[in-house]
Amino acid sequence: MSTSSWFHVSLGDAIMADAPREEIRQTFRAKFKAAGKPADMAVYTRHDSEGRLHCEVTAYFSPAAAEVAKAFDAQPCNPPRKTGLELLAGSESSWARLFD
């Protein structure tokens, strides 16, 4: 896995996504603390309906969160669009570091 790539994984239907979101948060928290809480280490989520009845939630892991992404079998992807993202785990300062 390249550390310069973003990663993504589907968490499934929004109604069922709370458990995997919490699992990602817990895994991230330990690795974030061990890494010294870097501003560029973050996980974001986005709800996307793409014309379907139910929303699907996708988690996006920044390149610095590659180790966490690997734990969830996330796949490499291009950086996500900032629009519609919500910070799941990491520092609020990650927004400026990763998107501005």
mmCIF file of N, CA and C in Angstrom:
data_model
loop_
_atom_site.group_PDB
_atom_site.id
_atom_site.type_symbol
_atom_site.label_atom_id
_atom_site.label_comp_id
_atom_site.label_asym_id
_atom_site.label_seq_id
_atom_site.Cartn_x
_atom_site.Cartn_y
_atom_site.Cartn_z
ATOM 1 N N MET A 1 0.837 -1.195 0.000
ATOM 2 C CA MET A 1 0.000 0.000 0.000
ATOM 3 C C MET A 1 0.871 1.243 0.000
ATOM 4 N N SER A 2 0.571 2.123 -0.863
ATOM 5 C CA SER A 2 1.303 3.379 -0.931
ATOM 6 C C SER A 2 0.803 4.319 0.155
ATOM 7 N N THR A 3 1.729 4.953 0.855
ATOM 8 C CA THR A 3 1.312 5.878 1.901
ATOM 9 C C THR A 3 0.881 7.219 1.333
ATOM 10 N N SER A 4 0.964 7.389 0.008
ATOM 11 C CA SER A 4 0.528 8.645 -0.585
ATOM 12 C C SER A 4 -0.915 8.573 -1.076
ATOM 13 N N SER A 5 -1.538 7.420 -0.969
ATOM 14 C CA SER A 5 -2.915 7.246 -1.424
ATOM 15 C C SER A 5 -3.906 7.438 -0.292
ATOM 16 N N TRP A 6 -5.066 7.924 -0.670
ATOM 17 C CA TRP A 6 -6.215 7.869 0.216
ATOM 18 C C TRP A 6 -6.795 6.466 0.081
ATOM 19 N N PHE A 7 -7.660 6.100 1.021
ATOM 20 C CA PHE A 7 -8.303 4.792 0.998
ATOM 21 C C PHE A 7 -9.782 4.968 1.296
ATOM 22 N N HIS A 8 -10.584 4.050 0.789
ATOM 23 C CA HIS A 8 -12.016 4.110 1.076
ATOM 24 C C HIS A 8 -12.566 2.708 1.299
ATOM 25 N N VAL A 9 -13.636 2.652 2.075
ATOM 26 C CA VAL A 9 -14.346 1.392 2.307
ATOM 27 C C VAL A 9 -15.811 1.727 2.543
ATOM 28 N N SER A 10 -16.689 0.907 1.979
ATOM 29 C CA SER A 10 -18.119 1.098 2.192
ATOM 30 C C SER A 10 -18.492 0.541 3.560
ATOM 31 N N LEU A 11 -19.280 1.318 4.299
ATOM 32 C CA LEU A 11 -19.783 0.865 5.595
ATOM 33 C C LEU A 11 -21.211 0.366 5.469
ATOM 34 N N GLY A 12 -21.721 0.356 4.243
ATOM 35 C CA GLY A 12 -23.064 -0.159 3.995
ATOM 36 C C GLY A 12 -24.136 0.893 4.204
ATOM 37 N N ASP A 13 -25.338 0.406 4.386
ATOM 38 C CA ASP A 13 -26.511 1.247 4.575
ATOM 39 C C ASP A 13 -26.332 2.143 5.801
ATOM 40 N N ALA A 14 -26.758 3.384 5.686
ATOM 41 C CA ALA A 14 -26.592 4.358 6.776
ATOM 42 C C ALA A 14 -27.206 3.878 8.086
ATOM 43 N N ILE A 15 -28.311 3.155 8.009
ATOM 44 C CA ILE A 15 -28.984 2.669 9.219
ATOM 45 C C ILE A 15 -28.104 1.666 9.964
ATOM 46 N N MET A 16 -27.300 0.919 9.223
ATOM 47 C CA MET A 16 -26.473 -0.131 9.818
ATOM 48 C C MET A 16 -25.012 0.290 10.017
ATOM 49 N N ALA A 17 -24.671 1.506 9.701
ATOM 50 C CA ALA A 17 -23.264 1.923 9.685
ATOM 51 C C ALA A 17 -22.709 2.339 11.044
ATOM 52 N N ASP A 18 -23.549 2.462 12.061
ATOM 53 C CA ASP A 18 -23.048 2.919 13.361
ATOM 54 C C ASP A 18 -21.992 1.986 13.952
ATOM 55 N N ALA A 19 -22.208 0.682 13.875
ATOM 56 C CA ALA A 19 -21.250 -0.269 14.456
ATOM 57 C C ALA A 19 -19.889 -0.191 13.758
ATOM 58 N N PRO A 20 -19.828 -0.252 12.420
ATOM 59 C CA PRO A 20 -18.500 -0.135 11.797
ATOM 60 C C PRO A 20 -17.851 1.231 12.022
ATOM 61 N N ARG A 21 -18.660 2.286 12.105
ATOM 62 C CA ARG A 21 -18.097 3.623 12.387
ATOM 63 C C ARG A 21 -17.411 3.625 13.741
ATOM 64 N N GLU A 22 -18.072 3.032 14.734
ATOM 65 C CA GLU A 22 -17.498 2.999 16.082
ATOM 66 C C GLU A 22 -16.234 2.136 16.115
ATOM 67 N N GLU A 23 -16.234 1.044 15.373
ATOM 68 C CA GLU A 23 -15.054 0.183 15.308
ATOM 69 C C GLU A 23 -13.871 0.935 14.688
ATOM 70 N N ILE A 24 -14.128 1.695 13.645
ATOM 71 C CA ILE A 24 -13.076 2.507 13.021
ATOM 72 C C ILE A 24 -12.568 3.545 14.012
ATOM 73 N N ARG A 25 -13.494 4.217 14.709
ATOM 74 C CA ARG A 25 -13.114 5.234 15.704
ATOM 75 C C ARG A 25 -12.178 4.644 16.759
ATOM 76 N N GLN A 26 -12.542 3.471 17.282
ATOM 77 C CA GLN A 26 -11.742 2.834 18.337
ATOM 78 C C GLN A 26 -10.346 2.454 17.828
ATOM 79 N N THR A 27 -10.288 1.851 16.660
ATOM 80 C CA THR A 27 -9.003 1.456 16.077
ATOM 81 C C THR A 27 -8.145 2.687 15.793
ATOM 82 N N PHE A 28 -8.772 3.713 15.234
ATOM 83 C CA PHE A 28 -8.065 4.947 14.903
ATOM 84 C C PHE A 28 -7.495 5.599 16.159
ATOM 85 N N ARG A 29 -8.303 5.680 17.209
ATOM 86 C CA ARG A 29 -7.906 6.390 18.433
ATOM 87 C C ARG A 29 -6.553 5.904 18.948
ATOM 88 N N ALA A 30 -6.375 4.590 19.027
ATOM 89 C CA ALA A 30 -5.118 4.040 19.557
ATOM 90 C C ALA A 30 -3.936 4.375 18.640
ATOM 91 N N LYS A 31 -4.121 4.215 17.348
ATOM 92 C CA LYS A 31 -3.030 4.478 16.399
ATOM 93 C C LYS A 31 -2.717 5.975 16.299
ATOM 94 N N PHE A 32 -3.742 6.806 16.412
ATOM 95 C CA PHE A 32 -3.590 8.260 16.373
ATOM 96 C C PHE A 32 -2.741 8.728 17.553
ATOM 97 N N LYS A 33 -3.065 8.220 18.731
ATOM 98 C CA LYS A 33 -2.321 8.588 19.934
ATOM 99 C C LYS A 33 -0.871 8.109 19.833
ATOM 100 N N ALA A 34 -0.674 6.869 19.382
ATOM 101 C CA ALA A 34 0.675 6.304 19.256
ATOM 102 C C ALA A 34 1.523 7.074 18.244
ATOM 103 N N ALA A 35 0.881 7.649 17.234
ATOM 104 C CA ALA A 35 1.600 8.403 16.196
ATOM 105 C C ALA A 35 1.854 9.851 16.597
ATOM 106 N N GLY A 36 1.387 10.255 17.785
ATOM 107 C CA GLY A 36 1.596 11.628 18.234
ATOM 108 C C GLY A 36 0.528 12.596 17.757
ATOM 109 N N LYS A 37 -0.636 12.070 17.398
ATOM 110 C CA LYS A 37 -1.800 12.858 16.964
ATOM 111 C C LYS A 37 -1.491 13.810 15.805
ATOM 112 N N PRO A 38 -0.959 13.277 14.690
ATOM 113 C CA PRO A 38 -0.634 14.147 13.554
ATOM 114 C C PRO A 38 -1.872 14.773 12.918
ATOM 115 N N ALA A 39 -1.760 16.026 12.517
ATOM 116 C CA ALA A 39 -2.897 16.765 11.946
ATOM 117 C C ALA A 39 -3.359 16.194 10.613
ATOM 118 N N ASP A 40 -2.482 15.466 9.924
ATOM 119 C CA ASP A 40 -2.878 14.935 8.614
ATOM 120 C C ASP A 40 -3.395 13.496 8.677
ATOM 121 N N MET A 41 -3.631 12.995 9.887
ATOM 122 C CA MET A 41 -4.174 11.644 10.066
ATOM 123 C C MET A 41 -5.641 11.773 10.442
ATOM 124 N N ALA A 42 -6.531 11.324 9.543
ATOM 125 C CA ALA A 42 -7.963 11.497 9.782
ATOM 126 C C ALA A 42 -8.778 10.477 8.995
ATOM 127 N N VAL A 43 -10.007 10.286 9.459
ATOM 128 C CA VAL A 43 -10.985 9.468 8.742
ATOM 129 C C VAL A 43 -12.251 10.307 8.608
ATOM 130 N N TYR A 44 -12.782 10.338 7.412
ATOM 131 C CA TYR A 44 -14.007 11.082 7.114
ATOM 132 C C TYR A 44 -15.058 10.111 6.596
ATOM 133 N N THR A 45 -16.313 10.495 6.709
ATOM 134 C CA THR A 45 -17.388 9.699 6.116
ATOM 135 C C THR A 45 -18.261 10.588 5.248
ATOM 136 N N ARG A 46 -18.948 9.935 4.329
ATOM 137 C CA ARG A 46 -19.906 10.640 3.472
ATOM 138 C C ARG A 46 -21.103 9.727 3.259
ATOM 139 N N HIS A 47 -22.312 10.316 3.362
ATOM 140 C CA HIS A 47 -23.553 9.617 3.019
ATOM 141 C C HIS A 47 -23.822 9.878 1.544
ATOM 142 N N ASP A 48 -24.097 8.830 0.806
ATOM 143 C CA ASP A 48 -24.324 8.976 -0.628
ATOM 144 C C ASP A 48 -25.486 8.099 -1.051
ATOM 145 N N SER A 49 -26.496 8.711 -1.652
ATOM 146 C CA SER A 49 -27.660 7.933 -2.086
ATOM 147 C C SER A 49 -27.588 7.575 -3.564
ATOM 148 N N GLU A 50 -26.876 8.360 -4.362
ATOM 149 C CA GLU A 50 -26.736 8.111 -5.801
ATOM 150 C C GLU A 50 -28.051 7.683 -6.445
ATOM 151 N N GLY A 51 -29.144 8.324 -6.058
ATOM 152 C CA GLY A 51 -30.437 8.031 -6.651
ATOM 153 C C GLY A 51 -31.127 6.804 -6.078
ATOM 154 N N ARG A 52 -30.501 6.139 -5.118
ATOM 155 C CA ARG A 52 -31.115 4.960 -4.497
ATOM 156 C C ARG A 52 -32.010 5.396 -3.350
ATOM 157 N N LEU A 53 -32.863 4.487 -2.911
ATOM 158 C CA LEU A 53 -33.768 4.761 -1.805
ATOM 159 C C LEU A 53 -32.997 4.958 -0.495
ATOM 160 N N HIS A 54 -32.007 4.104 -0.253
ATOM 161 C CA HIS A 54 -31.246 4.162 0.999
ATOM 162 C C HIS A 54 -29.855 4.744 0.767
ATOM 163 N N CYS A 55 -29.378 5.484 1.755
ATOM 164 C CA CYS A 55 -28.027 6.048 1.695
ATOM 165 C C CYS A 55 -27.000 4.977 2.035
ATOM 166 N N GLU A 56 -25.855 5.084 1.399
ATOM 167 C CA GLU A 56 -24.718 4.244 1.733
ATOM 168 C C GLU A 56 -23.661 5.153 2.342
ATOM 169 N N VAL A 57 -22.977 4.653 3.355
ATOM 170 C CA VAL A 57 -21.928 5.430 4.008
ATOM 171 C C VAL A 57 -20.570 4.897 3.552
ATOM 172 N N THR A 58 -19.704 5.813 3.153
ATOM 173 C CA THR A 58 -18.343 5.459 2.761
ATOM 174 C C THR A 58 -17.380 6.160 3.705
ATOM 175 N N ALA A 59 -16.382 5.417 4.180
ATOM 176 C CA ALA A 59 -15.327 5.992 5.015
ATOM 177 C C ALA A 59 -14.105 6.245 4.139
ATOM 178 N N TYR A 60 -13.481 7.408 4.331
ATOM 179 C CA TYR A 60 -12.269 7.799 3.606
ATOM 180 C C TYR A 60 -11.147 8.003 4.616
ATOM 181 N N PHE A 61 -10.040 7.323 4.397
ATOM 182 C CA PHE A 61 -8.881 7.382 5.280
ATOM 183 C C PHE A 61 -7.791 8.202 4.601
ATOM 184 N N SER A 62 -7.265 9.202 5.298
ATOM 185 C CA SER A 62 -6.176 10.002 4.731
ATOM 186 C C SER A 62 -4.930 9.121 4.588
ATOM 187 N N PRO A 63 -3.971 9.545 3.772
ATOM 188 C CA PRO A 63 -2.746 8.743 3.607
ATOM 189 C C PRO A 63 -2.050 8.416 4.929
ATOM 190 N N ALA A 64 -2.062 9.335 5.879
ATOM 191 C CA ALA A 64 -1.412 9.093 7.172
ATOM 192 C C ALA A 64 -2.164 8.062 8.012
ATOM 193 N N ALA A 65 -3.399 7.748 7.634
ATOM 194 C CA ALA A 65 -4.203 6.745 8.337
ATOM 195 C C ALA A 65 -4.194 5.406 7.596
ATOM 196 N N ALA A 66 -3.180 5.185 6.760
ATOM 197 C CA ALA A 66 -3.108 3.967 5.942
ATOM 198 C C ALA A 66 -3.122 2.693 6.783
ATOM 199 N N GLU A 67 -2.482 2.720 7.935
ATOM 200 C CA GLU A 67 -2.443 1.533 8.789
ATOM 201 C C GLU A 67 -3.844 1.184 9.296
ATOM 202 N N VAL A 68 -4.624 2.193 9.624
ATOM 203 C CA VAL A 68 -6.011 1.973 10.053
ATOM 204 C C VAL A 68 -6.827 1.463 8.868
ATOM 205 N N ALA A 69 -6.629 2.071 7.709
ATOM 206 C CA ALA A 69 -7.348 1.655 6.498
ATOM 207 C C ALA A 69 -7.105 0.179 6.202
ATOM 208 N N LYS A 70 -5.865 -0.250 6.348
ATOM 209 C CA LYS A 70 -5.506 -1.645 6.083
ATOM 210 C C LYS A 70 -6.278 -2.590 7.004
ATOM 211 N N ALA A 71 -6.499 -2.187 8.246
ATOM 212 C CA ALA A 71 -7.232 -3.016 9.206
ATOM 213 C C ALA A 71 -8.682 -3.246 8.784
ATOM 214 N N PHE A 72 -9.199 -2.377 7.923
ATOM 215 C CA PHE A 72 -10.589 -2.486 7.475
ATOM 216 C C PHE A 72 -10.689 -2.854 5.989
ATOM 217 N N ASP A 73 -9.592 -3.361 5.440
ATOM 218 C CA ASP A 73 -9.550 -3.772 4.030
ATOM 219 C C ASP A 73 -9.981 -2.663 3.081
ATOM 220 N N ALA A 74 -9.654 -1.430 3.435
ATOM 221 C CA ALA A 74 -9.987 -0.292 2.572
ATOM 222 C C ALA A 74 -9.111 -0.332 1.324
ATOM 223 N N GLN A 75 -9.638 0.180 0.245
ATOM 224 C CA GLN A 75 -8.956 0.170 -1.045
ATOM 225 C C GLN A 75 -8.421 1.563 -1.383
ATOM 226 N N PRO A 76 -7.295 1.635 -2.091
ATOM 227 C CA PRO A 76 -6.766 2.942 -2.501
ATOM 228 C C PRO A 76 -7.773 3.682 -3.381
ATOM 229 N N CYS A 77 -7.769 4.995 -3.257
ATOM 230 C CA CYS A 77 -8.661 5.827 -4.069
ATOM 231 C C CYS A 77 -8.043 7.214 -4.228
ATOM 232 N N ASN A 78 -8.645 8.014 -5.070
ATOM 233 C CA ASN A 78 -8.257 9.414 -5.191
ATOM 234 C C ASN A 78 -8.744 10.163 -3.961
ATOM 235 N N PRO A 79 -8.168 11.319 -3.664
ATOM 236 C CA PRO A 79 -8.680 12.114 -2.546
ATOM 237 C C PRO A 79 -10.167 12.424 -2.752
ATOM 238 N N PRO A 80 -10.957 12.333 -1.687
ATOM 239 C CA PRO A 80 -12.391 12.623 -1.830
ATOM 240 C C PRO A 80 -12.639 14.120 -1.981
ATOM 241 N N ARG A 81 -13.786 14.464 -2.560
ATOM 242 C CA ARG A 81 -14.223 15.866 -2.570
ATOM 243 C C ARG A 81 -14.576 16.249 -1.133
ATOM 244 N N LYS A 82 -14.275 17.453 -0.753
ATOM 245 C CA LYS A 82 -14.551 17.923 0.607
ATOM 246 C C LYS A 82 -16.054 18.043 0.868
ATOM 247 N N THR A 83 -16.809 18.388 -0.171
ATOM 248 C CA THR A 83 -18.250 18.587 -0.039
ATOM 249 C C THR A 83 -18.929 17.328 0.484
ATOM 250 N N GLY A 84 -19.684 17.479 1.560
ATOM 251 C CA GLY A 84 -20.455 16.369 2.108
ATOM 252 C C GLY A 84 -19.706 15.471 3.072
ATOM 253 N N LEU A 85 -18.412 15.719 3.270
ATOM 254 C CA LEU A 85 -17.648 14.895 4.206
ATOM 255 C C LEU A 85 -17.928 15.310 5.642
ATOM 256 N N GLU A 86 -17.844 14.331 6.533
ATOM 257 C CA GLU A 86 -17.925 14.573 7.976
ATOM 258 C C GLU A 86 -16.691 13.939 8.603
ATOM 259 N N LEU A 87 -16.083 14.635 9.554
ATOM 260 C CA LEU A 87 -14.915 14.095 10.252
ATOM 261 C C LEU A 87 -15.375 13.003 11.210
ATOM 262 N N LEU A 88 -14.895 11.795 11.016
ATOM 263 C CA LEU A 88 -15.222 10.680 11.904
ATOM 264 C C LEU A 88 -14.194 10.568 13.021
ATOM 265 N N ALA A 89 -12.921 10.718 12.669
ATOM 266 C CA ALA A 89 -11.852 10.573 13.656
ATOM 267 C C ALA A 89 -10.654 11.403 13.225
ATOM 268 N N GLY A 90 -10.005 11.999 14.222
ATOM 269 C CA GLY A 90 -8.852 12.849 13.937
ATOM 270 C C GLY A 90 -9.097 14.256 14.443
ATOM 271 N N SER A 91 -8.157 15.121 14.158
ATOM 272 C CA SER A 91 -8.209 16.502 14.621
ATOM 273 C C SER A 91 -8.985 17.388 13.654
ATOM 274 N N GLU A 92 -9.686 18.370 14.188
ATOM 275 C CA GLU A 92 -10.383 19.351 13.341
ATOM 276 C C GLU A 92 -9.395 20.070 12.419
ATOM 277 N N SER A 93 -8.138 20.163 12.851
ATOM 278 C CA SER A 93 -7.136 20.834 12.021
ATOM 279 C C SER A 93 -6.810 20.039 10.754
ATOM 280 N N SER A 94 -7.273 18.803 10.689
ATOM 281 C CA SER A 94 -7.023 17.988 9.491
ATOM 282 C C SER A 94 -7.694 18.575 8.260
ATOM 283 N N TRP A 95 -8.818 19.261 8.451
ATOM 284 C CA TRP A 95 -9.511 19.873 7.303
ATOM 285 C C TRP A 95 -8.564 20.796 6.535
ATOM 286 N N ALA A 96 -7.932 21.716 7.266
ATOM 287 C CA ALA A 96 -7.032 22.682 6.625
ATOM 288 C C ALA A 96 -5.793 21.984 6.069
ATOM 289 N N ARG A 97 -5.314 21.002 6.772
ATOM 290 C CA ARG A 97 -4.095 20.299 6.364
ATOM 291 C C ARG A 97 -4.312 19.466 5.104
ATOM 292 N N LEU A 98 -5.501 18.865 4.980
ATOM 293 C CA LEU A 98 -5.741 17.922 3.890
ATOM 294 C C LEU A 98 -6.533 18.481 2.715
ATOM 295 N N PHE A 99 -7.275 19.577 2.938
ATOM 296 C CA PHE A 99 -8.165 20.052 1.882
ATOM 297 C C PHE A 99 -7.931 21.486 1.434
ATOM 298 N N ASP A 100 -7.155 22.272 2.146
ATOM 299 C CA ASP A 100 -6.949 23.669 1.745
ATOM 300 C C ASP A 100 -5.608 23.879 1.094
#
